[in-house]
Structure formats: structure tokens, C-alpha cells
Short mmCIF file of C-alpha atoms in Angstrom, two decimals:
data_model
loop_
_atom_site.label_atom_id
_atom_site.label_comp_id
_atom_site.label_asym_id
_atom_site.label_seq_id
_atom_site.Cartn_x
_atom_site.Cartn_y
_atom_site.Cartn_z
CA MET A 15 2.15 -12.56 -12.25
CA PHE A 16 2.03 -11.07 -16.92
CA ALA A 17 3.83 -7.98 -15.90
CA VAL A 18 6.28 -8.93 -13.16
CA ALA A 19 6.73 -12.02 -15.53
CA SER A 20 8.01 -9.55 -17.93
CA PHE A 21 9.78 -7.79 -15.88
CA GLU A 22 11.49 -10.27 -14.96
CA LYS A 23 12.38 -10.96 -18.44
CA ALA A 24 13.27 -7.86 -19.17
CA LEU A 25 15.81 -6.90 -17.25
CA LEU A 26 17.65 -10.99 -17.85
CA ILE A 27 18.23 -9.46 -21.11
CA GLY A 28 19.01 -5.83 -20.18
CA SER A 29 22.13 -7.25 -17.09
CA LYS A 30 23.01 -9.90 -19.94
CA SER A 31 23.40 -7.44 -22.74
CA ASP A 32 25.24 -4.85 -19.88
CA ILE A 33 27.47 -7.72 -19.08
CA SER A 34 28.70 -8.73 -22.27
CA GLY A 35 29.19 -5.16 -23.25
CA ARG A 36 31.40 -4.85 -20.14
CA THR A 37 33.22 -7.48 -21.05
CA ASP A 38 34.47 -7.38 -24.05
CA MET A 39 35.55 -4.21 -23.83
CA ASP A 40 37.27 -5.17 -20.96
CA HIS A 41 39.71 -7.74 -22.64
CA GLY A 42 40.69 -6.02 -25.38
CA THR A 43 38.58 -7.07 -28.87
CA HIS A 44 40.40 -6.74 -32.37
CA ASN A 45 37.59 -5.04 -32.85
CA PRO A 46 35.65 -2.27 -30.43
CA GLU A 47 33.27 -1.29 -32.60
CA PRO A 48 31.78 -3.37 -34.65
CA THR A 49 31.16 -5.26 -30.93
CA ARG A 50 29.75 -1.45 -29.86
CA THR A 51 27.24 -0.46 -32.24
CA GLY A 52 26.49 -4.02 -33.37
CA ALA A 53 25.92 -6.87 -31.05
CA PHE A 54 25.62 -4.30 -27.91
CA SER A 55 23.89 -1.52 -29.95
CA ARG A 56 20.65 -4.21 -31.27
CA THR A 57 20.74 -6.16 -27.93
CA GLY A 58 21.31 -3.09 -25.56
CA SER A 59 17.83 -1.43 -27.81
CA LEU A 60 16.06 -5.19 -27.98
CA GLY A 61 16.29 -5.16 -23.67
CA SER A 62 15.26 -1.01 -23.87
CA SER A 63 12.41 -2.05 -26.26
CA LEU A 64 11.21 -5.12 -23.64
CA ARG A 65 11.91 -2.83 -20.69
CA LYS A 66 9.73 0.11 -21.58
CA ARG A 67 6.66 -2.50 -22.83
CA SER A 68 6.99 -3.82 -20.37
CA PHE A 69 7.41 -0.98 -17.97
CA SER A 70 4.15 -0.06 -20.28
CA ILE A 71 2.29 -3.36 -19.91
CA SER A 72 3.04 -3.46 -16.42
CA SER A 73 1.57 -0.04 -15.33
CA SER A 74 -1.38 -0.40 -16.90
CA VAL A 75 -2.00 -4.10 -15.13
CA SER A 76 -1.40 -2.04 -11.87
CA TYR A 77 -3.16 0.59 -12.19
CA ARG A 78 -6.33 -1.59 -13.17
CA ILE A 79 -5.17 -4.10 -10.09
CA ASP A 80 -4.62 -1.43 -7.82
CA ASP A 81 -7.81 0.03 -8.61
CA ASP A 82 -10.07 -3.64 -7.54
CA ILE A 83 -7.83 -3.41 -4.93
CA GLY A 84 -8.92 0.30 -3.82
CA SER A 85 -12.58 -0.41 -4.52
CA GLU A 86 -12.62 -3.32 -2.52
CA ALA A 87 -10.80 -1.54 0.49
CA VAL A 88 -13.53 0.99 0.45
CA SER A 89 -16.37 -1.07 0.07
CA GLU A 90 -15.11 -3.09 3.12
CA ALA A 91 -13.49 0.39 5.26
CA GLY A 92 -17.20 -0.52 7.71
CA ASP A 93 -17.47 -3.72 7.71
CA ILE A 94 -16.55 -7.38 6.00
CA GLY A 95 -18.10 -10.04 8.35
CA ASP A 96 -17.51 -13.22 9.46
CA ARG A 97 -13.82 -13.26 7.03
CA ALA A 98 -12.35 -11.42 9.69
CA LEU A 99 -12.49 -14.23 10.82
CA GLN A 100 -10.94 -16.22 9.00
CA SER A 101 -7.74 -14.42 7.52
CA ASN A 102 -5.72 -11.70 7.78
CA ARG A 103 -5.73 -9.96 5.19
CA HIS A 104 -2.82 -8.27 3.10
CA SER A 105 -2.93 -6.22 0.25
CA VAL A 106 0.86 -6.29 -0.93
CA SER A 107 0.04 -7.49 -4.50
CA SER A 108 -0.42 -3.84 -5.85
CA SER A 109 2.09 -2.30 -3.13
CA CYS A 110 4.87 -4.64 -4.20
CA ARG A 111 3.96 -3.86 -8.18
CA LEU A 112 5.02 0.04 -7.62
CA SER A 113 8.17 -0.52 -6.32
CA LEU A 114 8.99 -2.50 -8.99
CA ASP A 115 7.37 -0.05 -11.63
CA LEU A 116 9.15 2.87 -9.89
CA ALA A 117 12.46 0.71 -10.06
CA MET A 118 11.86 0.09 -13.84
CA GLU A 119 11.30 3.74 -14.50
CA GLY A 120 13.83 5.39 -12.16
CA GLY A 121 16.64 2.83 -15.16
CA SER A 122 17.28 1.13 -12.06
CA VAL A 123 18.59 -2.82 -12.61
CA ILE A 124 17.43 -5.64 -10.50
CA HIS A 125 18.33 -8.58 -11.07
CA PRO A 126 15.48 -11.42 -10.75
CA GLU A 127 17.05 -13.19 -7.55
CA ASP A 128 16.50 -9.90 -5.89
CA LEU A 129 13.09 -8.87 -6.47
CA HIS A 130 12.47 -10.95 -3.03
CA LYS A 131 14.35 -8.03 -1.29
CA VAL A 132 11.95 -5.42 -2.66
CA SER A 133 10.56 -3.26 -0.33
CA VAL A 134 6.14 -4.52 -0.18
CA ALA A 135 5.51 -1.34 1.19
CA SER A 136 3.70 1.48 -0.29
CA PRO A 137 3.84 5.24 0.46
CA VAL A 138 1.19 5.93 2.24
CA PRO A 139 -0.35 9.31 3.58
CA GLU A 140 1.77 10.32 5.95
CA ASP A 141 -2.01 10.89 8.42
CA VAL A 142 -2.70 7.17 8.13
CA THR A 143 -3.86 5.81 11.82
CA SER A 144 -1.46 3.07 12.76
CA PRO A 145 -2.10 0.88 15.75
CA LEU A 146 -0.40 2.81 19.30
CA PRO A 147 3.02 1.04 19.44
CA VAL A 148 2.27 -1.66 22.95
CA ASP A 149 5.97 -3.19 22.98
CA PRO A 150 9.58 -3.03 21.31
CA LEU A 151 10.85 -5.71 23.17
CA LYS A 152 9.51 -8.55 22.16
CA GLY A 153 11.36 -11.53 22.05
CA PRO A 154 11.99 -14.28 18.59
CA GLY A 155 8.62 -16.29 20.18
CA ASP A 156 6.73 -13.51 21.56
CA GLU A 157 4.60 -12.78 18.42
CA LYS A 158 3.41 -17.47 17.89
CA GLN A 159 2.42 -16.50 21.52
CA GLU A 160 0.53 -13.11 20.40
CA LYS A 161 -1.73 -15.26 17.93
CA GLN A 162 -2.85 -17.99 20.20
CA GLY A 163 -6.55 -17.89 20.57
CA LEU A 164 -9.56 -19.82 20.29
CA SER A 165 -10.66 -22.47 17.54
CA MET A 166 -12.65 -21.73 14.51
CA SER A 167 -15.42 -22.69 16.48
CA LEU A 168 -15.15 -21.12 19.73
CA GLU A 169 -13.92 -17.94 18.57
CA TYR A 170 -17.30 -17.51 15.49
CA ILE A 171 -19.67 -17.99 18.47
CA SER A 172 -17.37 -15.81 21.17
CA CYS A 173 -17.53 -13.40 18.45
CA LEU A 174 -21.50 -13.39 18.27
CA ILE A 175 -21.93 -12.99 22.34
CA HIS A 176 -20.31 -9.96 21.67
CA LEU A 177 -22.39 -8.99 19.01
CA SER A 178 -25.62 -9.92 21.05
CA VAL A 179 -24.37 -7.91 23.88
CA PHE A 180 -23.19 -4.85 22.71
CA GLY A 181 -26.60 -4.66 20.61
CA ILE A 182 -28.99 -5.29 22.77
CA LEU A 183 -26.52 -1.53 24.81
CA GLY A 184 -26.92 -0.44 21.08
CA VAL A 185 -30.56 -0.11 21.70
CA PHE A 186 -30.29 0.63 24.70
CA THR A 187 -28.34 3.93 23.98
CA ARG A 188 -30.45 4.63 20.90
CA TYR A 189 -34.07 4.37 23.28
CA LEU A 190 -32.11 7.02 25.82
CA LEU A 191 -31.42 9.26 23.22
CA GLU A 192 -34.66 9.46 21.55
CA LYS A 193 -36.66 9.39 24.68
CA LEU A 194 -33.73 12.64 25.71
CA PHE A 195 -33.67 14.80 22.44
CA GLY A 196 -37.05 13.82 21.63
CA PRO A 197 -40.57 16.25 22.94
CA SER A 198 -40.97 14.62 26.33
CA LEU A 199 -37.05 15.85 27.78
CA LEU A 200 -35.69 18.30 25.40
CA GLY A 201 -37.41 19.04 22.45
CA VAL A 202 -35.48 19.04 19.56
CA THR A 203 -36.07 15.91 17.61
CA SER A 204 -40.31 15.36 15.96
CA ASN A 205 -41.97 13.23 14.37
CA GLU A 206 -43.57 15.59 12.22
CA THR A 207 -39.82 17.50 11.21
CA ILE A 208 -37.01 17.41 8.95
CA VAL A 209 -34.99 16.61 12.36
CA TYR A 210 -36.73 12.93 12.78
CA PRO A 211 -35.88 10.39 16.50
CA ASN A 212 -33.17 8.73 15.50
CA LEU A 213 -31.10 11.62 14.53
CA PRO A 214 -29.32 12.39 17.51
CA SER A 215 -28.27 7.96 17.46
CA ASN A 216 -27.55 8.79 13.76
CA MET A 217 -24.58 11.66 14.61
CA VAL A 218 -23.61 10.14 17.76
CA GLY A 219 -22.81 6.91 16.69
CA SER A 220 -21.21 8.01 13.57
CA PHE A 221 -18.99 10.56 15.28
CA LEU A 222 -18.05 7.76 17.61
CA MET A 223 -17.55 5.88 14.31
CA GLY A 224 -14.71 7.83 13.62
CA TRP A 225 -12.93 6.94 16.59
CA TRP A 226 -12.94 3.55 17.07
CA GLY A 227 -13.75 2.46 13.78
CA VAL A 228 -10.84 4.57 11.97
CA VAL A 229 -8.38 5.97 14.28
CA PHE A 230 -8.15 3.53 17.52
CA LYS A 231 -9.47 0.72 15.27
CA GLY A 232 -5.61 -0.63 14.49
CA ASP A 233 -5.79 -0.37 18.84
CA ILE A 234 -8.57 -2.31 19.57
CA SER A 235 -7.76 -5.14 17.64
CA GLN A 236 -4.30 -5.47 18.71
CA VAL A 237 -6.48 -6.26 22.03
CA SER A 238 -8.60 -8.67 20.60
CA ASP A 239 -9.84 -8.36 16.61
CA ILE A 240 -13.54 -9.99 18.88
CA LEU A 241 -14.01 -7.01 20.61
CA ALA A 242 -13.39 -4.52 17.60
CA ILE A 243 -15.99 -6.47 16.25
CA GLY A 244 -18.84 -6.12 18.78
CA LEU A 245 -17.61 -2.25 19.43
CA THR A 246 -18.21 -1.32 15.49
CA THR A 247 -20.56 -3.79 14.04
CA GLY A 248 -22.25 -4.74 16.98
CA TYR A 249 -22.89 -1.48 19.26
CA LEU A 250 -22.67 1.08 16.85
CA GLY A 251 -24.60 -0.22 14.38
CA SER A 252 -26.91 -1.17 16.57
CA VAL A 253 -26.95 2.64 18.10
CA THR A 254 -27.32 3.72 14.79
CA THR A 255 -30.37 2.52 11.92
CA PHE A 256 -31.76 3.70 8.82
CA SER A 257 -34.73 1.61 8.95
CA GLY A 258 -36.45 4.20 11.44
CA TRP A 259 -34.70 7.20 9.14
CA ASN A 260 -36.40 5.90 5.93
CA GLN A 261 -39.37 4.89 7.72
CA LYS A 262 -39.63 8.75 9.43
CA MET A 263 -39.55 10.74 5.66
CA LEU A 264 -42.25 8.39 4.01
CA ASP A 265 -44.00 9.21 7.35
CA LEU A 266 -43.84 13.03 6.07
CA SER A 267 -44.18 11.90 2.22
CA VAL A 268 -47.67 10.12 2.93
CA ASP A 269 -48.92 13.42 4.93
CA GLY A 270 -48.01 15.68 1.19
CA HIS A 271 -44.65 16.84 2.67
CA TRP A 272 -41.99 15.50 0.50
CA VAL A 273 -40.12 18.58 0.26
CA GLN A 274 -39.94 18.11 4.20
CA ALA A 275 -38.90 14.64 3.49
CA ILE A 276 -36.43 14.85 0.40
CA LEU A 277 -34.33 17.37 2.46
CA GLY A 278 -34.52 15.17 5.38
CA PHE A 279 -32.79 12.80 2.91
CA LEU A 280 -30.06 15.52 2.59
CA ILE A 281 -29.33 17.16 5.58
CA GLY A 282 -29.67 14.32 7.65
CA LEU A 283 -26.74 12.47 5.34
CA PHE A 284 -24.79 16.23 5.61
CA LEU A 285 -25.15 16.08 9.16
CA VAL A 286 -24.09 12.54 9.77
CA ALA A 287 -21.14 12.69 6.87
CA TYR A 288 -19.77 15.86 9.43
CA SER A 289 -20.08 13.66 12.14
CA ILE A 290 -17.74 11.18 11.31
CA ILE A 291 -15.27 14.21 9.50
CA PHE A 292 -15.21 15.22 13.24
CA GLY A 293 -14.88 12.04 15.28
CA ILE A 294 -12.01 11.40 12.60
CA GLU A 295 -9.77 14.58 13.58
CA THR A 296 -10.69 14.52 17.03
CA ALA A 297 -9.56 11.00 17.85
CA LYS A 298 -6.69 11.87 15.41
CA GLY A 299 -5.55 15.01 18.02
CA PHE A 300 -6.07 12.24 20.54
CA ARG A 301 -4.07 9.89 19.51
CA TRP A 302 -1.34 12.41 19.22
CA ILE A 303 -1.85 13.22 23.05
CA LEU A 304 -2.26 9.33 24.06
CA LYS A 305 1.91 9.21 21.93
CA LYS A 306 2.92 12.13 23.88
CA LEU A 307 1.75 11.34 27.34
CA ASN A 308 2.88 7.61 26.17
CA THR A 309 6.98 8.38 25.44
CA ARG A 310 9.42 8.10 28.01
CA PRO A 311 11.56 11.37 27.55
CA GLU A 312 14.68 9.54 29.36
CA ARG A 313 14.66 6.80 26.91
CA GLY A 314 12.45 7.93 24.24
CA VAL A 315 10.99 4.37 23.93
CA PRO A 316 7.07 3.78 24.00
CA SER A 317 5.79 2.37 27.26
CA SER A 318 3.66 -1.36 26.90
CA ASN A 319 0.06 -1.78 27.29
CA CYS A 320 0.82 -5.16 26.65
CA ASN A 321 -1.10 -6.54 29.82
CA TRP A 322 -3.98 -5.96 28.10
CA THR A 323 -4.22 -8.11 25.28
CA LEU A 324 -5.79 -11.20 24.98
CA ASN A 325 -2.81 -12.84 23.39
CA SER A 326 -3.64 -16.64 25.09
CA SER A 327 -6.92 -19.11 24.64
CA ARG A 328 -7.35 -18.52 28.35
CA ARG A 329 -7.98 -15.62 28.28
CA HIS A 330 -10.25 -15.34 25.27
CA LEU A 331 -12.34 -17.90 27.20
CA VAL A 332 -12.11 -15.71 30.30
CA ALA A 333 -13.71 -12.91 28.10
CA MET A 334 -15.88 -15.25 26.47
CA LEU A 335 -17.66 -16.28 29.90
CA ILE A 336 -18.03 -13.32 31.43
CA LEU A 337 -19.98 -11.73 28.26
CA LEU A 338 -22.10 -15.05 28.05
CA LEU A 339 -22.38 -13.76 31.88
CA VAL A 340 -23.79 -10.54 30.19
CA LEU A 341 -26.00 -11.92 28.27
CA GLY A 342 -27.74 -14.10 30.21
CA VAL A 343 -28.27 -11.14 32.97
CA LEU A 344 -29.43 -8.69 29.73
CA LEU A 345 -32.07 -11.26 27.91
CA SER A 346 -33.23 -12.39 31.18
CA VAL A 347 -34.09 -9.20 32.96
CA SER A 348 -35.55 -8.00 29.10
CA GLY A 349 -37.85 -11.10 30.02
CA LEU A 350 -38.99 -10.88 32.43
CA LEU A 351 -40.00 -7.12 32.13
CA LEU A 352 -41.34 -7.56 28.64
CA LYS A 353 -43.56 -10.29 30.92
CA GLU A 354 -45.10 -7.76 33.54
CA GLU A 355 -45.25 -4.90 31.06
CA PHE A 356 -46.84 -6.16 27.73
CA SER A 357 -50.48 -5.76 28.33
CA SER A 358 -49.61 -2.16 28.68
CA GLY A 359 -48.32 -1.51 25.50
CA SER A 360 -46.04 1.10 26.75
CA SER A 361 -42.76 2.19 25.33
CA GLY A 362 -40.67 -0.11 28.25
CA ALA A 363 -42.25 -3.09 26.96
CA GLN A 364 -41.48 -2.27 22.90
CA LEU A 365 -37.52 -1.66 24.64
CA TRP A 366 -37.71 -5.06 26.10
CA LEU A 367 -38.94 -7.27 23.13
CA ALA A 368 -36.67 -4.39 21.02
CA CYS A 369 -33.76 -6.23 23.80
CA LEU A 370 -35.39 -9.70 23.02
CA VAL A 371 -35.12 -9.63 19.44
CA GLY A 372 -32.55 -7.65 18.43
CA PRO A 373 -29.55 -9.96 18.52
CA PHE A 374 -30.67 -11.58 15.25
CA GLY A 375 -30.51 -8.47 13.39
CA VAL A 376 -26.62 -7.76 14.37
CA TRP A 377 -26.40 -11.67 13.53
CA ILE A 378 -27.91 -11.39 10.14
CA ARG A 379 -26.24 -7.63 9.37
CA TRP A 380 -22.75 -9.19 10.42
CA PHE A 381 -23.52 -12.49 8.30
CA LEU A 382 -24.03 -10.32 5.05
CA ALA A 383 -21.33 -7.95 5.47
CA ARG A 384 -18.73 -10.83 3.76
CA LEU A 385 -20.46 -9.62 0.71
CA ASN A 386 -18.79 -6.32 1.30
CA GLY A 387 -15.76 -5.61 -1.97
CA ARG A 388 -16.97 -9.11 -3.39
CA GLY A 389 -18.79 -7.58 -6.46
CA LEU A 390 -20.99 -9.17 -8.54
CA GLY A 391 -20.21 -13.07 -10.17
CA LYS A 392 -17.03 -14.27 -10.29
CA SER A 393 -15.44 -11.07 -12.27
CA GLY A 394 -15.96 -9.49 -9.15
CA ILE A 395 -17.96 -6.34 -11.13
CA LEU A 396 -19.02 -3.00 -9.13
CA ARG A 397 -16.42 -4.15 -6.35
CA TRP A 398 -16.81 -0.87 -4.80
CA LEU A 399 -20.33 -1.29 -4.32
CA PRO A 400 -20.60 -2.49 -0.19
CA PHE A 401 -23.76 -5.39 -1.00
CA GLY A 402 -23.96 -6.61 2.29
CA THR A 403 -24.58 -3.45 4.18
CA LEU A 404 -27.02 -2.20 0.64
CA ILE A 405 -28.97 -5.38 1.42
CA THR A 406 -29.29 -5.06 4.68
CA ASN A 407 -30.59 -1.49 5.14
CA VAL A 408 -33.41 -1.90 1.85
CA SER A 409 -34.22 -5.03 3.09
CA ALA A 410 -34.70 -3.76 6.46
CA ALA A 411 -36.61 -0.43 5.24
CA CYS A 412 -38.76 -2.74 3.48
CA ILE A 413 -39.70 -4.83 5.86
CA MET A 414 -40.67 -1.62 8.47
CA ALA A 415 -42.50 -0.74 6.01
CA GLY A 416 -44.62 -3.15 5.80
CA LEU A 417 -44.79 -3.68 9.19
CA SER A 418 -46.08 0.23 9.76
CA ALA A 419 -48.58 -0.26 6.75
CA ILE A 420 -49.92 -3.48 8.97
CA GLU A 421 -50.35 -1.21 12.12
CA LYS A 422 -52.34 1.31 10.95
CA SER A 423 -54.67 -1.22 9.62
CA VAL A 424 -54.90 -3.83 12.11
CA ASN A 425 -54.96 -0.98 15.57
CA ILE A 426 -54.68 -3.45 17.87
CA LYS A 427 -52.34 -2.13 20.97
CA ASN A 428 -50.63 -5.41 21.53
CA PHE A 429 -50.06 -5.62 18.09
CA ASP A 430 -48.86 -1.91 17.88
CA THR A 431 -45.91 -3.44 20.32
CA VAL A 432 -44.45 -6.59 18.88
CA ALA A 433 -44.80 -4.00 15.86
CA ASN A 434 -42.80 -1.20 17.33
CA GLY A 435 -40.95 -3.67 19.45
CA ILE A 436 -39.19 -5.33 16.04
CA GLN A 437 -38.80 -2.29 14.43
CA LEU A 438 -37.18 -0.86 17.49
CA GLY A 439 -34.92 -4.51 18.05
CA PHE A 440 -34.46 -6.35 14.79
CA LEU A 441 -35.10 -3.62 11.95
CA GLY A 442 -33.72 -0.94 13.66
CA CYS A 443 -30.49 -3.37 14.70
CA LEU A 444 -30.44 -4.98 11.60
CA SER A 445 -29.99 -1.77 9.50
CA THR A 446 -27.36 0.41 10.04
CA VAL A 447 -25.92 4.11 9.80
CA SER A 448 -22.40 4.40 11.18
CA THR A 449 -21.33 1.41 9.16
CA PHE A 450 -22.51 3.09 5.65
CA ILE A 451 -20.87 6.58 6.44
CA ALA A 452 -18.27 4.75 7.17
CA GLU A 453 -18.42 2.97 3.94
CA PHE A 454 -19.66 6.73 2.12
CA ASN A 455 -16.45 8.38 3.41
CA ALA A 456 -13.98 6.24 2.63
CA MET A 457 -15.37 6.50 -1.46
CA ARG A 458 -15.48 9.97 -0.92
CA GLU A 459 -12.15 10.56 0.20
CA SER A 460 -10.66 7.38 -3.12
CA LYS A 461 -9.90 8.69 -6.71
CA HIS A 462 -13.71 7.98 -7.40
CA PRO A 463 -15.35 10.58 -5.05
CA TRP A 464 -17.98 10.23 -7.29
CA ARG A 465 -19.18 6.80 -6.16
CA ALA A 466 -19.78 7.66 -2.62
CA TYR A 467 -22.97 10.16 -3.65
CA LEU A 468 -24.04 7.61 -6.41
CA TYR A 469 -23.95 4.77 -3.02
CA ALA A 470 -26.25 6.82 -1.12
CA SER A 471 -28.22 8.14 -3.60
CA THR A 472 -29.05 4.53 -4.43
CA THR A 473 -29.49 3.24 -1.20
CA MET A 474 -31.90 6.11 -0.19
CA GLY A 475 -33.11 5.69 -3.75
CA ILE A 476 -34.35 2.26 -3.68
CA SER A 477 -35.53 2.54 -0.23
CA PHE A 478 -37.62 5.19 -0.57
CA VAL A 479 -39.48 4.05 -3.87
CA LEU A 480 -39.41 0.77 -2.57
CA GLY A 481 -41.28 1.92 0.70
CA ILE A 482 -43.72 3.82 -1.09
CA LEU A 483 -45.04 1.17 -2.58
CA ILE A 484 -45.48 -1.23 0.54
CA TYR A 485 -46.16 2.20 2.82
CA ASN A 486 -47.71 5.16 1.09
CA VAL A 487 -49.54 3.37 -1.49
CA PRO A 488 -51.85 0.72 1.17
CA VAL A 489 -52.38 4.02 3.31
CA TRP A 490 -53.40 5.97 0.19
CA THR A 491 -55.62 3.22 -0.70
CA LYS A 492 -57.05 2.79 2.07
CA GLY A 493 -57.15 6.73 3.34
CA LEU A 494 -55.63 5.52 6.72
CA THR A 495 -54.15 8.63 6.92
#
């Protein structure tokens, strides 16, 4: 605001000096030369000085604010939790300030009353993935109709239902991928190597995050914002797990395989990082094909896809009731099968328990994601660090390490079933790699790529060190290896 105020003042003084100079010359004053070299010169130099000073102040303030906005953006690249339901946030201050600064730098004179006419559309890269066009032929009242939806309380409940259903589906997917690539079938992964059992699910979830969480997220949000949250936070966040990754590295280190544990972190980070990059690039190619197919050659107008949009409260309620019915079926079936198989202690019993407790992990992670982009304190320091994702990943890794240590010391079949079910469901859904790697990728492509590696090393380092204290030390001291 201070920079804009200084800018307005400079423009007023500069424009007044130009007008006064031109008026004196046009009216043919008897002493034009003193006017030109005296008042006009002083006023012009004053206006120029203020304009330069305003530009300097505006540039410095703009750079600081733009850097804060950029830091907030990369921190929110993965998830912002329930803040997404409260408002549609548009960061236009930085783009507006950029347009004003460019106008000043180019020597253009913009009158204060025309400031609102300055374009606030900041230049964006060509590969920014905007949503596919829906229907260009909208009437004046269509936008108002388009925004009709549920009340805030019902919207919150609907979001929790979506997160629960997609979270359970994510648990199923992770379990099936672990079995598919595990020793019993393909034999690609193992508990004794750096190719840990959850690596395939982490790679698949990161790849799909490039599709649904980056490139096509805007298109999914056009259909339903809650659906976008369910797919990214609910499903992809539950398909991937950081706590399982950290625990397998702890299992390697507790047996003395420290080099393999470190390599497991580095190779795992490399593979999931390139999985999301591969997902983004392939999704861009698919988007290009869709745009070609979605355009009518004879008219050059994109065809309409608005029939799928949940643009009324009735459609939202129908979708919520359908998902609520699906959730009821999933929980009922899981409860019945758990009751039948619990005494056997099989992996099936662990899966059904995981489906029952998994939604609680998704809810907590989604709620804590509101801390992303906020920073610490009133000043918001370290705004670039996604504290919500960091807290959930570290806490889930620590709880899993504690449960694993107790499991080794207790060695009771029923306790093993409960512990493994909680690890697979609650802790697997509480921690996430897809959101973590989306934030990592956004930081890596920002103006400060070093933050990505600091964020990754902080998450892994804290989780691993605390895991050693919680898991390794008790195992070593009690000789439970």
C-alpha cells in the first residue's frame, strides 16, 4: 500500500508539472525561458526524483511481497486443508504491483483515476495448466448459478465423507500394490532391501499427483472442488505413505545396514520425484490431445462439458448421499470381515482394520494441512515450509516406530494384528508422499530450489533420528533383534 501511495503521488506531481509546462508554452507567456528553466525544471526534476524514488521503493517492497507470495504458493502446492472450503483466494496484489512497476519503468504516465484499469494479469509461463474450457457461451446470470452449492456445514461434512471414501480406496490400492510387487507374486520389493514394499505405491501415487493434483486439478475443481480434495488429499494421500517408508529404513538400520538405509531414502526420493515429473509431462501431452479433440473445427469453439459440473445444491446433495451410501457399505463390509478373520491374524484382518481406522488419519492430515503456507508467528516466518505436511509425516513416522518397538517386545498375535492394521490404515493415511513430493517439486521449480532439498532432508532427517531413538535404541538395549 505504501508503494502504491508513493506511486500515485509521483504520478500526480509528474502529470501536474507536464500540464503546467505545456499550458505556459501554449499561452505564450512573456518570459517563457525562465518558466522552462525555472518552475518547470524544478517541478519536473522533483517529479522525476519522486518517480525514481517511488520506483525504487515499489521495487523493493514488491520484491519482498512477491517473494512472500511465492513462498506461500509453493508451500500450498500440495494441500491447504479446510482453508480450501472457506474462500477462493486470489493473489492479485503481486501481479498488479508488477504491472504498475513496469508502467513506471517504461516512462508511461498513468493517472490515479485510471489505476483500476491497469491489468492485473501477470505474465505466466506458457505451460501453466489452466482448466479446459467448459462453455464460452454463458449468460450474465450463469456465473451466479454456477456458484450455488451447499452451506458451509454441509460442505464440510461432504468433504469429510469424500475423504473417508477415497481414503479407504487408497488403502485398498496401496495394499494391492504391495502384494502385487511383493515376494509372493512379482518379487520386486522386499523388507530386506532398499526397494521397500511401499515404493511402488509411492511412485504410482506421485505419478497420479502429476495428473490430478497439478495438470488436471483445475478441470476436476470445475466439476467439484470437494471431488478434487477427495482425489488428491483422500485417495493419493492414502495410496502413498511416508511412515511406512521411514520404518523400513529403520528396520535396515537396526540390523546394521546403515548404507542401505541412507540409499533407501535417496533412491526413494529420486524415484518419486521423477514419478511426479513424468506424470506432469504425460498429462500435458494428454491435455493437448484433449484440447484438439474438444474443439469443433468448423467453428473453433470448445465443446461444452458443463453437464458434469456440480453447480447446484441439489447436485451436491445427491453426490454427498451417494458417497455416504458407499461409505456405509465399505465400513459395514470391513467390519463384518474383520470380525470373521481377526482371530486368524491374517493380512486380510489387518486390511479390514486398516479400512476402519484409515479415515481418521485422512481427516487429521487434511485438518493439519491448513498450516501449510502460514509460517510461524504473526510475521509468518518460514512461510515456504509446509508445516502441516511436515508435522503429519514426522508424527506418523514416530508413532509407527513406537508401535513397531512395542510389537517386537510384546509378540502377541492379536496385538500384531491391531498394530499392523493401525500402521497400514491410520498411520499410512496420516502420512503422505504424494503431497510431500508435490511441495518438493514446486520448491525445486521456484526461485529458491535449495528449499526443496532442505525440506526433504528436514523431513527425512527428523523422522529418521527420532525413529532411531524410539525404535532402534529400545530394540538394541533389550536385544530384540
